[in-house]
Coordinates of C-alpha atoms in Angstrom, one line a residue:
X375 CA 87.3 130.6 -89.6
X376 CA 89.3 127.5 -89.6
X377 CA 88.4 125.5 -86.4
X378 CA 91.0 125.8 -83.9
X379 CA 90.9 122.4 -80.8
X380 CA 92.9 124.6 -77.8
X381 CA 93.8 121.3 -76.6
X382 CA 96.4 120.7 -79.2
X383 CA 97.8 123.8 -79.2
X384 CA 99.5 123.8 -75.5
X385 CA 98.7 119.6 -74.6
X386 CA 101.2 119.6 -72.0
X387 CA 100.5 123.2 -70.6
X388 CA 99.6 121.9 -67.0
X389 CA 102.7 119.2 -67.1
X390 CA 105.1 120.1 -64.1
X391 CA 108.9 120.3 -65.3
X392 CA 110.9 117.9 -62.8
X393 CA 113.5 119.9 -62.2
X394 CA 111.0 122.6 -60.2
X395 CA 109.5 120.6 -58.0
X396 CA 113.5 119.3 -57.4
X397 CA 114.7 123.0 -56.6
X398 CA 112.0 124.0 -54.6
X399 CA 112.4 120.8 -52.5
X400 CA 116.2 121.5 -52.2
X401 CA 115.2 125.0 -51.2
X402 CA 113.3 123.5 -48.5
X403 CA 115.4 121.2 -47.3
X404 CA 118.2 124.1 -47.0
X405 CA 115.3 125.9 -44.9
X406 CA 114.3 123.2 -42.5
X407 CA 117.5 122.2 -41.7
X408 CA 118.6 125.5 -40.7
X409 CA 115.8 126.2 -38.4
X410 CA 116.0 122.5 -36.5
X411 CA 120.1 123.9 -36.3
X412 CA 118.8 126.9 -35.2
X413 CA 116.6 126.6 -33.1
X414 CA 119.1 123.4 -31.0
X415 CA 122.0 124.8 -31.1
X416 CA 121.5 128.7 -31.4
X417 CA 118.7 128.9 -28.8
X418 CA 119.9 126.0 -27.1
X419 CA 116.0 124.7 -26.8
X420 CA 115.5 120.8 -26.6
X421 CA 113.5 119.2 -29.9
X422 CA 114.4 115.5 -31.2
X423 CA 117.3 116.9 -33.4
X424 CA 118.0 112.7 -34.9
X425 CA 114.2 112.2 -36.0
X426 CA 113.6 115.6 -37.7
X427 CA 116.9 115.3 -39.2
X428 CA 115.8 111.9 -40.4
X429 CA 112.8 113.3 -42.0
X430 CA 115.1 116.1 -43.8
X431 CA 117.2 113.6 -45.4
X432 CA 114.4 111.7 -46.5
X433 CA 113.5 114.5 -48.5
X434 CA 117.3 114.8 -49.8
X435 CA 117.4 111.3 -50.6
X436 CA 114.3 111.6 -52.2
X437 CA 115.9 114.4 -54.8
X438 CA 118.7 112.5 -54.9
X439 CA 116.9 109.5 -56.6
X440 CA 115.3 112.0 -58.7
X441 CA 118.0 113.5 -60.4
X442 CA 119.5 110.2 -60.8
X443 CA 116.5 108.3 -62.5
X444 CA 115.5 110.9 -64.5
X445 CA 116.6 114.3 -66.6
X446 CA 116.7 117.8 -65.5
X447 CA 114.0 118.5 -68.8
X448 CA 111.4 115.2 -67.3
X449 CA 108.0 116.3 -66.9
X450 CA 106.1 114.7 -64.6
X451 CA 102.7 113.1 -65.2
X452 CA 99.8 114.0 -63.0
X453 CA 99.8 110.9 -61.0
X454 CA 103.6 111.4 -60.6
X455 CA 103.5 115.6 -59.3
X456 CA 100.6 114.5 -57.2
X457 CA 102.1 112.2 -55.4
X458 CA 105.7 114.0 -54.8
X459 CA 103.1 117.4 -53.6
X460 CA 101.7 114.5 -51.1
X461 CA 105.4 113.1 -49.9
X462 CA 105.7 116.8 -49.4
X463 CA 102.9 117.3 -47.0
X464 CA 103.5 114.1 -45.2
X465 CA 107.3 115.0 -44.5
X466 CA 106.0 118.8 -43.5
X467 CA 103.4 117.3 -41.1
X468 CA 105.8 114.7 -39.3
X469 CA 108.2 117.5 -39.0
X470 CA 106.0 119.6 -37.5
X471 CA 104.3 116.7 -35.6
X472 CA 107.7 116.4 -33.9
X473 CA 108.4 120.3 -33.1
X474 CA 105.1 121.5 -31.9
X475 CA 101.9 120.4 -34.2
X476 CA 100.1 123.9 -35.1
X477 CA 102.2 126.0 -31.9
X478 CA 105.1 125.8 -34.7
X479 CA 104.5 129.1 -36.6
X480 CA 106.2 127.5 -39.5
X481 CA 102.7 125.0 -40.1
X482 CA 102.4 127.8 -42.4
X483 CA 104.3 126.0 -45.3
X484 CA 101.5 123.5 -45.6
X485 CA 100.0 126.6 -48.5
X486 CA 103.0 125.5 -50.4
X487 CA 102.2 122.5 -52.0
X488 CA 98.4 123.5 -52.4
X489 CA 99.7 126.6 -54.1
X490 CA 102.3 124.8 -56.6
X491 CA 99.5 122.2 -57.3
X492 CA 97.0 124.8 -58.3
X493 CA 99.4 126.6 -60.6
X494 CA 100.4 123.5 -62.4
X495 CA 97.7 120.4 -61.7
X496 CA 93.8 119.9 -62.3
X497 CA 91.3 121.3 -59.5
X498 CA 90.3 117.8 -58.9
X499 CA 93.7 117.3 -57.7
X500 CA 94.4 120.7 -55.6
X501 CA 91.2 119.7 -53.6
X502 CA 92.3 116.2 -52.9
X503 CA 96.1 117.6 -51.4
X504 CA 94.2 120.4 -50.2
X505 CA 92.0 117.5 -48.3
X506 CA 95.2 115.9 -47.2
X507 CA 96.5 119.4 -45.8
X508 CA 93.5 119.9 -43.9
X509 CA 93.7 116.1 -42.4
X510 CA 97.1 116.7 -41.4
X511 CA 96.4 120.1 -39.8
X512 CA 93.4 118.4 -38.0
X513 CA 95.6 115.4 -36.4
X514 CA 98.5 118.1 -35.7
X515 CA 95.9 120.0 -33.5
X516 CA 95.2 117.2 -31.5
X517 CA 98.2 115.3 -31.3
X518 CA 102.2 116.6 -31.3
X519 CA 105.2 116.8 -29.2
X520 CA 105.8 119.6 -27.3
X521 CA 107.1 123.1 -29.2
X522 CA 110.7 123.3 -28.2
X523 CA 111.4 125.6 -25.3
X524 CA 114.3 126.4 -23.2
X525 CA 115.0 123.3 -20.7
X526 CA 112.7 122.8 -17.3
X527 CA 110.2 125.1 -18.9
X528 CA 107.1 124.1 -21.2
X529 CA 105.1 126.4 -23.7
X530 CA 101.2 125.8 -24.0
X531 CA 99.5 127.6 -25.9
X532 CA 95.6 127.8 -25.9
X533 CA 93.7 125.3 -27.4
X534 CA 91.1 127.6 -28.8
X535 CA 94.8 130.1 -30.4
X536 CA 95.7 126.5 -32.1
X537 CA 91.8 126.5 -33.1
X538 CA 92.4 129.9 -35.0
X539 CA 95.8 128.7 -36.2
X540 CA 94.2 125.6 -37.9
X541 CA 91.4 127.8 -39.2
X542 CA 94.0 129.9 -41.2
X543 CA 95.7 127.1 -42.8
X544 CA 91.9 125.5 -44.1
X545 CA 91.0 129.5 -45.1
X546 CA 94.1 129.7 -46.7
X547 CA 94.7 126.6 -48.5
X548 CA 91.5 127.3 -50.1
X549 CA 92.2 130.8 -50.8
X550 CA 95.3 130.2 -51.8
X551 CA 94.3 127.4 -54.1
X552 CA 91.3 129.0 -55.9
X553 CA 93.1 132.1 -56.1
X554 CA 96.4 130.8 -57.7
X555 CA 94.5 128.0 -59.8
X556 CA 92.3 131.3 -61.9
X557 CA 95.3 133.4 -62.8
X558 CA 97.7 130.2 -63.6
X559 CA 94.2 129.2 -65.9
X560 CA 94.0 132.8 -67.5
X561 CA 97.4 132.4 -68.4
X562 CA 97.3 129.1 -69.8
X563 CA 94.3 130.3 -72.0
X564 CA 95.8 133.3 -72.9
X565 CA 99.1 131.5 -74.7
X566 CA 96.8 129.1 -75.7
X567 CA 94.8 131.6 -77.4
X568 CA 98.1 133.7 -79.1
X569 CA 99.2 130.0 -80.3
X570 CA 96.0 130.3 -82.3
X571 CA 96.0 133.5 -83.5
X572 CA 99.8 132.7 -84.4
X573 CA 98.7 129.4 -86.6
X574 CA 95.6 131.1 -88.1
X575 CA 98.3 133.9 -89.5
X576 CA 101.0 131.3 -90.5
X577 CA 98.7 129.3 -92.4
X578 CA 97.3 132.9 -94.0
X579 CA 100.6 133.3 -95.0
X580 CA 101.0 130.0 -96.2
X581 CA 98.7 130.2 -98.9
X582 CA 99.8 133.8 -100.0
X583 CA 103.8 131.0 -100.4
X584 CA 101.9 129.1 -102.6
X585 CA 100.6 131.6 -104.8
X586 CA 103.6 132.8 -105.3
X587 CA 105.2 129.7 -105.7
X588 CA 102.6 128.6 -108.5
X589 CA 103.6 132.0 -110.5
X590 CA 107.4 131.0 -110.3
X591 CA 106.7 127.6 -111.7
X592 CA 104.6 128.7 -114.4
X593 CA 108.0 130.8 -115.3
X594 CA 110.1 128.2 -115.1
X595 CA 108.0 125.5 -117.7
X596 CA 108.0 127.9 -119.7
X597 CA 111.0 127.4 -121.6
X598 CA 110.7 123.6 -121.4
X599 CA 107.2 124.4 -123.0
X600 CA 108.1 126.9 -125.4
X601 CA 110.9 124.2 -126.7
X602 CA 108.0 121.3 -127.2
X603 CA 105.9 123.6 -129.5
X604 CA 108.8 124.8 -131.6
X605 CA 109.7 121.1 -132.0
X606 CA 105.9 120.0 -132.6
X607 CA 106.0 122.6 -135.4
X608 CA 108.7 121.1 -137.0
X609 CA 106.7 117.6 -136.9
X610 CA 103.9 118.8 -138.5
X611 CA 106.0 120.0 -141.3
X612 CA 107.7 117.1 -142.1
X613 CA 104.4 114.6 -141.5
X614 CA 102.1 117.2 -144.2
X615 CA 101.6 113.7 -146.1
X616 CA 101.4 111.6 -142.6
X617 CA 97.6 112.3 -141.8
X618 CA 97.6 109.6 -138.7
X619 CA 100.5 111.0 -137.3
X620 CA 99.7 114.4 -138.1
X621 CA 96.4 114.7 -136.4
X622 CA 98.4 113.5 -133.5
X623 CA 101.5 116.0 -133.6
X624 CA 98.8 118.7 -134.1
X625 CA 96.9 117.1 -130.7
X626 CA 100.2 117.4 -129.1
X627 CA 100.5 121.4 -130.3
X628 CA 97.0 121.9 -129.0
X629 CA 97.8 120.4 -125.6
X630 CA 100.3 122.3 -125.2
X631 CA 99.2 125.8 -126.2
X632 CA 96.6 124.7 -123.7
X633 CA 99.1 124.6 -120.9
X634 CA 101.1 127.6 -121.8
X635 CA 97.4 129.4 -121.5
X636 CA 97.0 128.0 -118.2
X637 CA 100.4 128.9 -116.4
X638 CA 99.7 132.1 -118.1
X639 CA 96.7 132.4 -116.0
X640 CA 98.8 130.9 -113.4
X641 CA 102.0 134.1 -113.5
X642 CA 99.3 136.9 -114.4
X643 CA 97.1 135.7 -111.1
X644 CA 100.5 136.2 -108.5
X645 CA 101.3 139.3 -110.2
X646 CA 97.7 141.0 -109.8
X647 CA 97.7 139.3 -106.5
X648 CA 100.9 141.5 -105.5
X649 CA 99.4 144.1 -106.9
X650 CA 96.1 144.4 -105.2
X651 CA 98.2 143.2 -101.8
X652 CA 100.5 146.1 -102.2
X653 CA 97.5 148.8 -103.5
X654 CA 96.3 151.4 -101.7
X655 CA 91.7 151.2 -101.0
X656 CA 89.7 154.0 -100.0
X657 CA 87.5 152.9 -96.8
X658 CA 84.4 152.6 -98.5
X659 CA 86.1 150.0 -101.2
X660 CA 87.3 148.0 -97.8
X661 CA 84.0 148.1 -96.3
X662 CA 82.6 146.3 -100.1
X663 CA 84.9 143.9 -99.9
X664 CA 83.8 142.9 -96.3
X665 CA 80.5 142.9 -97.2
X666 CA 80.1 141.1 -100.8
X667 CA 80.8 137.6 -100.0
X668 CA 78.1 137.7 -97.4
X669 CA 74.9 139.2 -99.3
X670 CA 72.7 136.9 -100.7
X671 CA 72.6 134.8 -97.5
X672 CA 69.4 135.5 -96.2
X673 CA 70.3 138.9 -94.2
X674 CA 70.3 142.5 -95.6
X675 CA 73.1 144.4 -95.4
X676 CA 73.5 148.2 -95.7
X677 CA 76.0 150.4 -96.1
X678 CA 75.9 153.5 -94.4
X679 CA 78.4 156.4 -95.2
X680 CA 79.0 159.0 -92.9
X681 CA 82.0 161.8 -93.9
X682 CA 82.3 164.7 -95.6
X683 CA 85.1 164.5 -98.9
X684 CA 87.1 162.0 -100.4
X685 CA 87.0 158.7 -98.1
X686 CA 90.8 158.0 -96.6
X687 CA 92.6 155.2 -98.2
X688 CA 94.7 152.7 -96.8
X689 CA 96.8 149.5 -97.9
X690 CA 95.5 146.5 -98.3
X691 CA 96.2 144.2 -94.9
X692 CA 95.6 140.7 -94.3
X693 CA 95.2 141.0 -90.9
X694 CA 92.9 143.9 -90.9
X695 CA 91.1 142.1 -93.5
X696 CA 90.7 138.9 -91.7
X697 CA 89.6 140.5 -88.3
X698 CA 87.2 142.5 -89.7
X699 CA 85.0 139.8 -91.4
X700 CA 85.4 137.7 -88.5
X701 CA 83.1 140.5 -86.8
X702 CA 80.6 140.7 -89.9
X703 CA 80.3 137.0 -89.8
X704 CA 79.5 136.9 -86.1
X705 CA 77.2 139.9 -86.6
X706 CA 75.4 137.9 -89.8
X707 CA 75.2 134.7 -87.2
X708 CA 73.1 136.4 -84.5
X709 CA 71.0 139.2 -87.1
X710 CA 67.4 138.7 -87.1
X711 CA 66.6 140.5 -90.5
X712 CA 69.9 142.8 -91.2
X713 CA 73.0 144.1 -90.8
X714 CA 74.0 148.1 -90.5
X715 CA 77.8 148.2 -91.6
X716 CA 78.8 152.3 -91.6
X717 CA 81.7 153.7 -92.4
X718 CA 82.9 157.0 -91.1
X719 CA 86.0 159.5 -90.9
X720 CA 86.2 163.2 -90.5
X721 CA 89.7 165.1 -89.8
X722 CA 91.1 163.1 -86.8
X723 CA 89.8 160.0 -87.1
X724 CA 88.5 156.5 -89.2
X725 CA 85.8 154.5 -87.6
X726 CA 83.7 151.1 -88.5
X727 CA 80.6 150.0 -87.2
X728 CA 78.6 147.2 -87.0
X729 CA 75.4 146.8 -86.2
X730 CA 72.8 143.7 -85.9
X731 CA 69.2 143.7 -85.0
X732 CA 69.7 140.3 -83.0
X733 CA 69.3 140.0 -79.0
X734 CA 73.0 141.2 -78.9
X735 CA 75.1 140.2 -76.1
X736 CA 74.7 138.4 -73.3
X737 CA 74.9 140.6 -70.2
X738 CA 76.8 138.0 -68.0
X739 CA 79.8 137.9 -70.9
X740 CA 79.6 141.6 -72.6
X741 CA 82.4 143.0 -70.0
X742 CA 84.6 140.0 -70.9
X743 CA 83.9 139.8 -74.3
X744 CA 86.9 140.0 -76.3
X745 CA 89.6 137.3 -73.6
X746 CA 90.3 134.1 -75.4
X747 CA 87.2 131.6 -74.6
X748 CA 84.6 133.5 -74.1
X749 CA 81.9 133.1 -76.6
X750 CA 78.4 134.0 -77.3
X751 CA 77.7 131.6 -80.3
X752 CA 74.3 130.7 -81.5
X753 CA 72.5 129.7 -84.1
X754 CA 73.9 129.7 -87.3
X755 CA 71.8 132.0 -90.0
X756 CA 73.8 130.4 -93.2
X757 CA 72.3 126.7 -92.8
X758 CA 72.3 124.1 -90.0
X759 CA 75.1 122.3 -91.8
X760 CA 77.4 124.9 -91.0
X761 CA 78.6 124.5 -87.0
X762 CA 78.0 127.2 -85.1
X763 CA 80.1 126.0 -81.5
X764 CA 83.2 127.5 -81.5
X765 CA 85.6 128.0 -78.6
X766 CA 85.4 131.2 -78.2
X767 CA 88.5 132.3 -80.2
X768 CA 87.5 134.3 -82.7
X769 CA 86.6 137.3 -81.3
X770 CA 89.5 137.3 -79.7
X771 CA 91.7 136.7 -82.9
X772 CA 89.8 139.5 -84.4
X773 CA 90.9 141.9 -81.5
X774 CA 93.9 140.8 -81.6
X775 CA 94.2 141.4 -85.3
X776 CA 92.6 144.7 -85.6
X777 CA 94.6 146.1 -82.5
X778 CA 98.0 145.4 -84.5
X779 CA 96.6 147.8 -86.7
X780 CA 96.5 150.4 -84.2
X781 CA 92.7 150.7 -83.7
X782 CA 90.4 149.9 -80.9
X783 CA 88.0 147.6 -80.7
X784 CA 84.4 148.3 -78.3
X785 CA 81.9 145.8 -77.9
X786 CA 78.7 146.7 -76.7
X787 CA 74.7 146.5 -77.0
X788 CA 72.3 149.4 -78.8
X789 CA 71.0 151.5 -76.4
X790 CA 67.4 150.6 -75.5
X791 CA 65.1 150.6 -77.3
X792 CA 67.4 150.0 -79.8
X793 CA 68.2 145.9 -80.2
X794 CA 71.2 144.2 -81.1
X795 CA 74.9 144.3 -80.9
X796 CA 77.3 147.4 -81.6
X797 CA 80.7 146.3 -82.9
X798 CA 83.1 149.4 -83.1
X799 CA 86.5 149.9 -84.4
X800 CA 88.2 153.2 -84.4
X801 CA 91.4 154.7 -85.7
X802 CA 93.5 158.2 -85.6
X803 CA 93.7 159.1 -89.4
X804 CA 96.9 159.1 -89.5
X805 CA 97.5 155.9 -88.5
X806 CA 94.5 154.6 -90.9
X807 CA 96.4 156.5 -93.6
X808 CA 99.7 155.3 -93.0
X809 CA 98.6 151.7 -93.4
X810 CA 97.3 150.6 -90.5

């Protein structure tokens, strides 16, 4: 299959939009100024209301600048979201630094910017402001201003409950972080994966344009065509005495009967091509037409029959097509001496299985074979000029592809002793028969 670089296809995947890191800022400012107004002059305890309010506006001023300098649509570099998470932690911890240290139940928030970090920023990254959360967690412990309480009384809390409350934030910053950083990474590989199925079927489809546009411009010189060789007939008639000229007006004729022949070629190729696109194959022609182009490379292939009357027909579909000899080339790859490609049906359903005598698949990647970079890729039985590193996309693609045809694809090994790999697709008949 055409190689495929992931990195292309999504390059600023991981690139924070601005304008979130701006809201969720705002949202916190909201939030932390409520709770310092709160807790003064609702409950009537005694906190440094000018400093912490200080700190809140620095955060306001901070967005402020923001939306100034740049657009709602900026995304930020890595160097730029790092260092905003970080202002974030800093203004959290001297907040809290003033209010209580770690006796301030809301030292929970430090989990915020480690979260938003992992969803959006490199590991190396989440551990550093992870690092940072943990140092200002540690230096909170040890060192803070009393936790507001009502006046002429103090609240102390154990130093062993502040031990437990800083052990929480370093289990779940890490928790947190690993946690959010694999599903925002399985997502990110996922669309990165559909971007490549998406291009591999546009520039399918791309080529069946051209074909079609080579049979409508074969129709369209033919007039101009058809005009030259009517008038190079006349020349030759009138230059009968001319034989310099005439050898050359009957060049000319030749030429051009040459190109009529080719565009012919040229408008009866789309034709048969719509044809044979739009024509209806019984299974056992599909299966030959997966299997041709690779004999003759080294490994045997047989094809096994296994149904009772006439073989079930369906219409012809690229993706199908293309999804299904993605599997026979993988299974050709990693085959030892051959390949078992058998072809079944009976009342209720259509099945195709493939079968290689290689060492079949890994155990550590069988269960996930079939997510978008995950690969089992070896050597290369066609030659060692041919790469055989991939990115693990083509299995995927090929799932993807056969699955819009309403089948389902299983992946597994031959059952011991058997050897090798077992790649299944199966259908009801009546979706088979209604073209898949």
């Amino acid at each position: 299959m055409t190689a495929i670089e992931p990195q292309r296809l999504t390059g600023s995947a991981r690139r924070l939009r601005l304008d979130t890191l701006v809201r969720l800022r705002w949202l916190a400012v909201i939030g932390q100024s409520a709770a310092v107004a709160g807790v003064h002059f609702g409950l009537g305890f005694q906190l440094p209301f000018g400093a912490s309010f200080v700190l809140i506006a620095a955060s306001a001023w901070l967005n402020l600048a923001l939306r100034v300098r740049y657009p709602a649509s900026h995304r930020l570099s890595d160097n730029a979201a790092t260092f905003l998470l970080a202002f974030d932690i800093a203004q959290l911890a001297a907040l809290l630094f003033l209010t209580g240290g770690l006796q301030n139940p809301f030292s929970l928030l430090f989990l915020a910017p480690v979260l938003i970090s992992a969803t959006a920023l490199t590991p190396t990254r989440t551990l550093a402001l992870g690092l940072l959360v943990v140092a200002c967690a540690t230096a909170l412990a040890l060192f803070h201003l009393p936790l507001p309480w009502r006046a002429g009384e103090e609240l102390s809390l154990p130093f062993l409950y502040v031990l437990g409350v800083w052990a929480a934030i370093l289990l779940g910053t890490g928790f947190t972080g690993i946690y959010a950083w694999r599903v925002a990474e399985e997502a990110r590989q996922l669309a990165q994966a559909l971007a490549a199925t998406e291009l591999v079927l546009a520039r399918e489809q791309h080529i069946s344009q051209i074909d079609g546009l080579a049979a409508a411009a074969a129709h369209e010189l033919g007039t101009p065509l058809a005009t030259i060789t009517l008038v190079a007939k006349e020349l030759s008639k009138r230059l009968a005495g001319n034989d310099e000229l005439a050898e050359d007006v009957t060049l000319l004729r030749e030429q051009v009967e040459r190109c009529r022949g080719i565009l012919g070629q040229l408008t009866s190729r789309g034709e048969e091509q719509d044809g044979e696109f739009l024509e209806r194959i019984t299974l056992m022609h599909l299966v030959e037409e997966l299997v041709d182009p690779m004999r003759g490379i080294g490994i045997g292939i047989r094809v096994l029959r296994n149904g009772e009357g006439p073989p079930p027909r369906v219409r012809r579909n690229a993706g199908l097509v293309y999804g299904l000899t993605n599997l026979l080339d993988n299974a050709v790859d990693f085959a030892e001496d051959e390949v078992a490609v058998e072809a079944g049906w009976d009342e209720r359903s259509v099945w195709i299985e493939i079968r290689d005598d290689g060492p079949g698949f890994p155990a550590d990647v069988l269960l996930r074979l079939g997510e978008p970079y995950v690969t089992t890729r070896g050597h290369d039985k066609r030659g060692p000029e041919e790469g055989a590193a991939g990115h693990g996309l083509g299995v995927f693609i090929a799932k993807t592809l056969i699955e819009r045809t309403g089948a389902q694809l299983t992946l597994t090994n031959g059952p011991a002793p058997q050897v090798g790999a077992i790649a299944r697709v199966d259908w009801s008949r009546a979706d088979f028969e209604s073209g898949a």
